[in-house]
Amino acid sequence: MNPRAAGILAGVGIIVELLGLAQHGDFIFAVIGVGLLLVGTYYISKECLNDKRFFNFLLASRILSLIIMIVIPIVMTVAFSSSAEKVTNKETTWFMEKEEGPWFIEPRASNRNENILEKLRPLIPEPIGYLLLIFLVISGIIWGIFNLKAFKIAATHLKMDLFQKAATFYKWGAILSVVLVGFILLLIADIIAMEGFFTIPDESKAAPAQ
């Protein structure tokens, strides 16, 4: 696999991962996207950058991403239980699919997940839900820091402005994660990083590891 092919694979991984978010937190899309991203970045880290820290930081950030996707539905169910009680068979909470499609690809997945969350709600005290919400904010900050470090390494070795811009957006996204604008900046950083992966040249320009 040459550097350009590895970059394309990683870029496609980010696209699939973002599609998972667009599908109200589709875990299957997220896992597939993370897998593609990690395969591509493993090659880039080992063969192009000669620096495994790039892959390690991205691996840590993606493991955290999957944990966040599991915790978010629980937080929303517990913290907003009064709203969740109004759920009907045709309308679920924000993180589930509406009538037009499934959450886990399967036609009846929406009802299945609704039943699971209905059972979870009485088992988790409301204060725990708010503690998990704080955990999500802290996780968003850590996630941004992991990506910041990863793309600063890539920008230094490959001398690519796009990766440097992505690192900058990850930095400010992490700082501002306590408010909504921070997560918007993290999304923009992902898009810039994706563009950077798609433009990695066939011949690596990596400098030796420090």
CSV table of C-alpha atoms in Angstrom, one decimal:
chain,number,residue,atom,x,y,z
A,1,MET,CA,0.0,0.0,0.0
A,2,ASN,CA,1.5,3.4,-1.0
A,3,PRO,CA,1.1,6.5,1.0
A,4,ARG,CA,-1.7,7.9,-1.2
A,5,ALA,CA,-3.7,4.7,-1.0
A,6,ALA,CA,-3.3,4.7,2.8
A,7,GLY,CA,-4.4,8.4,2.9
A,8,ILE,CA,-7.5,7.7,0.8
A,9,LEU,CA,-8.4,4.8,3.1
A,10,ALA,CA,-8.1,7.0,6.2
A,11,GLY,CA,-10.1,9.8,4.5
A,12,VAL,CA,-12.9,7.4,3.6
A,13,GLY,CA,-12.8,6.2,7.2
A,14,ILE,CA,-13.5,9.7,8.5
A,15,ILE,CA,-16.4,10.0,6.0
A,16,VAL,CA,-18.0,6.8,7.1
A,17,GLU,CA,-17.5,7.8,10.8
A,18,LEU,CA,-19.2,11.1,10.1
A,19,LEU,CA,-22.0,9.3,8.3
A,20,GLY,CA,-22.5,7.4,11.5
A,21,LEU,CA,-23.0,10.6,13.4
A,22,ALA,CA,-25.4,11.8,10.7
A,23,GLN,CA,-27.4,8.6,11.2
A,24,HIS,CA,-28.2,9.7,14.8
A,25,GLY,CA,-25.2,7.8,16.3
A,26,ASP,CA,-25.2,4.7,14.1
A,27,PHE,CA,-22.6,2.5,15.9
A,28,ILE,CA,-22.1,0.1,13.0
A,29,PHE,CA,-21.1,3.0,10.7
A,30,ALA,CA,-18.8,4.4,13.4
A,31,VAL,CA,-17.0,1.0,13.9
A,32,ILE,CA,-16.5,0.6,10.2
A,33,GLY,CA,-15.2,4.2,9.8
A,34,VAL,CA,-12.9,3.8,12.8
A,35,GLY,CA,-11.5,0.6,11.3
A,36,LEU,CA,-10.8,2.1,7.9
A,37,LEU,CA,-9.2,5.1,9.5
A,38,LEU,CA,-6.9,3.1,11.8
A,39,VAL,CA,-5.8,0.8,9.0
A,40,GLY,CA,-4.8,3.8,6.8
A,41,THR,CA,-3.1,5.7,9.6
A,42,TYR,CA,-1.2,2.6,10.9
A,43,TYR,CA,0.5,2.4,7.5
A,44,ILE,CA,1.1,6.2,7.4
A,45,SER,CA,2.5,6.2,10.9
A,46,LYS,CA,4.8,3.2,10.4
A,47,GLU,CA,6.0,3.6,6.8
A,48,CYS,CA,5.7,7.4,6.1
A,49,LEU,CA,6.2,9.2,9.4
A,50,ASN,CA,8.4,6.6,11.1
A,51,ASP,CA,6.6,7.8,14.3
A,52,LYS,CA,4.1,5.5,16.0
A,53,ARG,CA,2.8,8.3,18.2
A,54,PHE,CA,0.6,9.5,15.3
A,55,PHE,CA,-1.3,6.2,15.2
A,56,ASN,CA,-1.3,5.8,19.0
A,57,PHE,CA,-3.0,9.1,19.5
A,58,LEU,CA,-5.6,8.5,16.8
A,59,LEU,CA,-6.2,5.0,18.3
A,60,ALA,CA,-6.8,6.5,21.7
A,61,SER,CA,-9.1,9.2,20.3
A,62,ARG,CA,-11.2,6.6,18.3
A,63,ILE,CA,-11.6,4.3,21.3
A,64,LEU,CA,-12.9,7.3,23.2
A,65,SER,CA,-15.2,8.2,20.3
A,66,LEU,CA,-16.9,4.8,20.5
A,67,ILE,CA,-17.3,5.1,24.3
A,68,ILE,CA,-18.8,8.5,23.8
A,69,MET,CA,-21.3,7.1,21.3
A,70,ILE,CA,-22.4,4.5,23.9
A,71,VAL,CA,-22.7,7.0,26.7
A,72,ILE,CA,-24.7,9.7,24.9
A,73,PRO,CA,-27.9,7.7,24.5
A,74,ILE,CA,-27.8,6.8,28.2
A,75,VAL,CA,-27.2,10.4,29.2
A,76,MET,CA,-30.1,11.7,27.1
A,77,THR,CA,-32.4,9.0,28.4
A,78,VAL,CA,-31.7,9.6,32.0
A,79,ALA,CA,-31.2,13.4,32.0
A,80,PHE,CA,-34.3,14.0,29.9
A,81,SER,CA,-36.5,11.1,31.2
A,82,SER,CA,-39.6,13.4,31.3
A,83,SER,CA,-39.3,14.0,27.6
A,84,ALA,CA,-38.5,10.4,26.9
A,85,GLU,CA,-41.8,9.3,28.5
A,86,LYS,CA,-43.6,11.0,25.6
A,87,VAL,CA,-42.0,8.6,23.1
A,88,THR,CA,-44.4,6.7,20.9
A,89,ASN,CA,-43.9,3.8,18.5
A,90,LYS,CA,-43.6,6.2,15.6
A,91,GLU,CA,-41.3,8.8,17.2
A,92,THR,CA,-38.2,8.0,19.3
A,93,THR,CA,-35.6,10.2,21.0
A,94,TRP,CA,-33.1,12.3,19.0
A,95,PHE,CA,-30.4,9.6,18.9
A,96,MET,CA,-32.8,6.9,17.4
A,97,GLU,CA,-34.0,6.7,13.9
A,98,LYS,CA,-37.4,8.2,13.0
A,99,GLU,CA,-39.9,6.5,10.7
A,100,GLU,CA,-37.8,6.9,7.6
A,101,GLY,CA,-35.2,4.4,8.6
A,102,PRO,CA,-33.4,2.2,11.2
A,103,TRP,CA,-30.8,3.0,13.8
A,104,PHE,CA,-28.9,-0.3,13.5
A,105,ILE,CA,-29.8,-1.0,9.8
A,106,GLU,CA,-32.5,-3.5,10.9
A,107,PRO,CA,-36.1,-2.4,10.4
A,108,ARG,CA,-37.2,-2.9,14.0
A,109,ALA,CA,-34.0,-1.7,15.6
A,110,SER,CA,-35.7,1.5,16.7
A,111,ASN,CA,-38.3,-0.2,18.9
A,112,ARG,CA,-35.6,-2.6,20.2
A,113,ASN,CA,-33.3,0.2,21.4
A,114,GLU,CA,-36.3,2.1,22.8
A,115,ASN,CA,-37.1,-1.0,24.9
A,116,ILE,CA,-33.5,-1.3,26.1
A,117,LEU,CA,-33.4,2.4,27.2
A,118,GLU,CA,-36.8,2.1,28.9
A,119,LYS,CA,-35.3,-0.7,31.0
A,120,LEU,CA,-32.1,1.3,31.7
A,121,ARG,CA,-33.9,4.4,32.9
A,122,PRO,CA,-35.1,3.2,36.3
A,123,LEU,CA,-31.8,1.5,37.0
A,124,ILE,CA,-29.7,4.7,36.7
A,125,PRO,CA,-30.3,7.5,39.2
A,126,GLU,CA,-30.7,10.9,37.6
A,127,PRO,CA,-27.5,12.3,39.3
A,128,ILE,CA,-25.5,9.6,37.5
A,129,GLY,CA,-26.9,10.9,34.2
A,130,TYR,CA,-25.6,14.3,34.9
A,131,LEU,CA,-22.2,12.9,36.0
A,132,LEU,CA,-22.1,11.1,32.6
A,133,LEU,CA,-22.9,14.4,30.9
A,134,ILE,CA,-19.8,16.0,32.6
A,135,PHE,CA,-17.9,12.9,31.5
A,136,LEU,CA,-18.9,13.6,27.9
A,137,VAL,CA,-17.7,17.2,28.1
A,138,ILE,CA,-14.3,16.1,29.5
A,139,SER,CA,-14.1,13.3,27.0
A,140,GLY,CA,-14.7,15.8,24.2
A,141,ILE,CA,-11.8,17.9,25.5
A,142,ILE,CA,-9.5,14.8,25.7
A,143,TRP,CA,-10.6,13.7,22.3
A,144,GLY,CA,-9.6,17.0,20.8
A,145,ILE,CA,-6.2,16.9,22.6
A,146,PHE,CA,-5.4,13.4,21.2
A,147,ASN,CA,-6.2,14.6,17.7
A,148,LEU,CA,-4.3,17.8,18.2
A,149,LYS,CA,-1.1,15.9,19.1
A,150,ALA,CA,-1.6,13.4,16.3
A,151,PHE,CA,-1.9,15.9,13.5
A,152,LYS,CA,0.8,18.2,14.8
A,153,ILE,CA,3.1,15.1,14.4
A,154,ALA,CA,1.8,14.5,10.9
A,155,ALA,CA,2.1,18.2,9.9
A,156,THR,CA,5.7,18.3,11.2
A,157,HIS,CA,6.8,15.1,9.4
A,158,LEU,CA,4.9,15.5,6.1
A,159,LYS,CA,5.1,19.3,6.0
A,160,MET,CA,1.4,19.6,5.1
A,161,ASP,CA,-0.5,22.8,5.9
A,162,LEU,CA,-3.9,21.0,6.0
A,163,PHE,CA,-2.8,18.8,8.9
A,164,GLN,CA,-1.5,21.9,10.7
A,165,LYS,CA,-4.8,23.6,10.1
A,166,ALA,CA,-6.6,20.5,11.4
A,167,ALA,CA,-4.4,20.6,14.5
A,168,THR,CA,-5.3,24.2,15.1
A,169,PHE,CA,-9.0,23.5,14.9
A,170,TYR,CA,-8.7,20.5,17.2
A,171,LYS,CA,-6.9,22.7,19.7
A,172,TRP,CA,-9.6,25.4,19.8
A,173,GLY,CA,-12.3,22.8,19.6
A,174,ALA,CA,-10.9,21.1,22.7
A,175,ILE,CA,-10.7,24.4,24.5
A,176,LEU,CA,-14.3,25.4,23.6
A,177,SER,CA,-15.8,22.0,24.1
A,178,VAL,CA,-17.7,23.3,27.2
A,179,VAL,CA,-19.9,25.1,24.7
A,180,LEU,CA,-21.5,24.0,21.5
A,181,VAL,CA,-19.1,26.0,19.3
A,182,GLY,CA,-16.3,23.7,20.4
A,183,PHE,CA,-17.9,20.6,18.9
A,184,ILE,CA,-18.6,22.5,15.7
A,185,LEU,CA,-14.8,23.3,15.5
A,186,LEU,CA,-14.0,19.6,16.1
A,187,LEU,CA,-16.3,18.7,13.2
A,188,ILE,CA,-14.5,21.2,11.0
A,189,ALA,CA,-11.2,19.8,12.1
A,190,ASP,CA,-12.3,16.3,11.1
A,191,ILE,CA,-13.3,17.6,7.6
A,192,ILE,CA,-9.9,19.4,7.2
A,193,ALA,CA,-8.0,16.2,8.3
A,194,MET,CA,-10.0,14.2,5.8
A,195,GLU,CA,-9.0,16.6,3.0
A,196,GLY,CA,-5.4,16.3,4.2
A,197,PHE,CA,-5.5,12.5,4.0
A,198,PHE,CA,-6.9,12.7,0.4
A,199,THR,CA,-4.0,14.9,-0.7
A,200,ILE,CA,-1.1,12.9,0.8
A,201,PRO,CA,1.4,12.5,-2.1
A,202,ASP,CA,2.4,9.1,-3.5
A,203,GLU,CA,6.0,9.8,-2.4
A,204,SER,CA,6.2,10.4,1.3
A,205,LYS,CA,7.9,13.7,2.3
A,206,ALA,CA,8.3,12.6,5.9
A,207,ALA,CA,11.3,13.8,7.9
A,208,PRO,CA,13.1,11.4,10.2
A,209,ALA,CA,11.6,10.9,13.6
A,210,GLN,CA,13.0,13.2,16.3
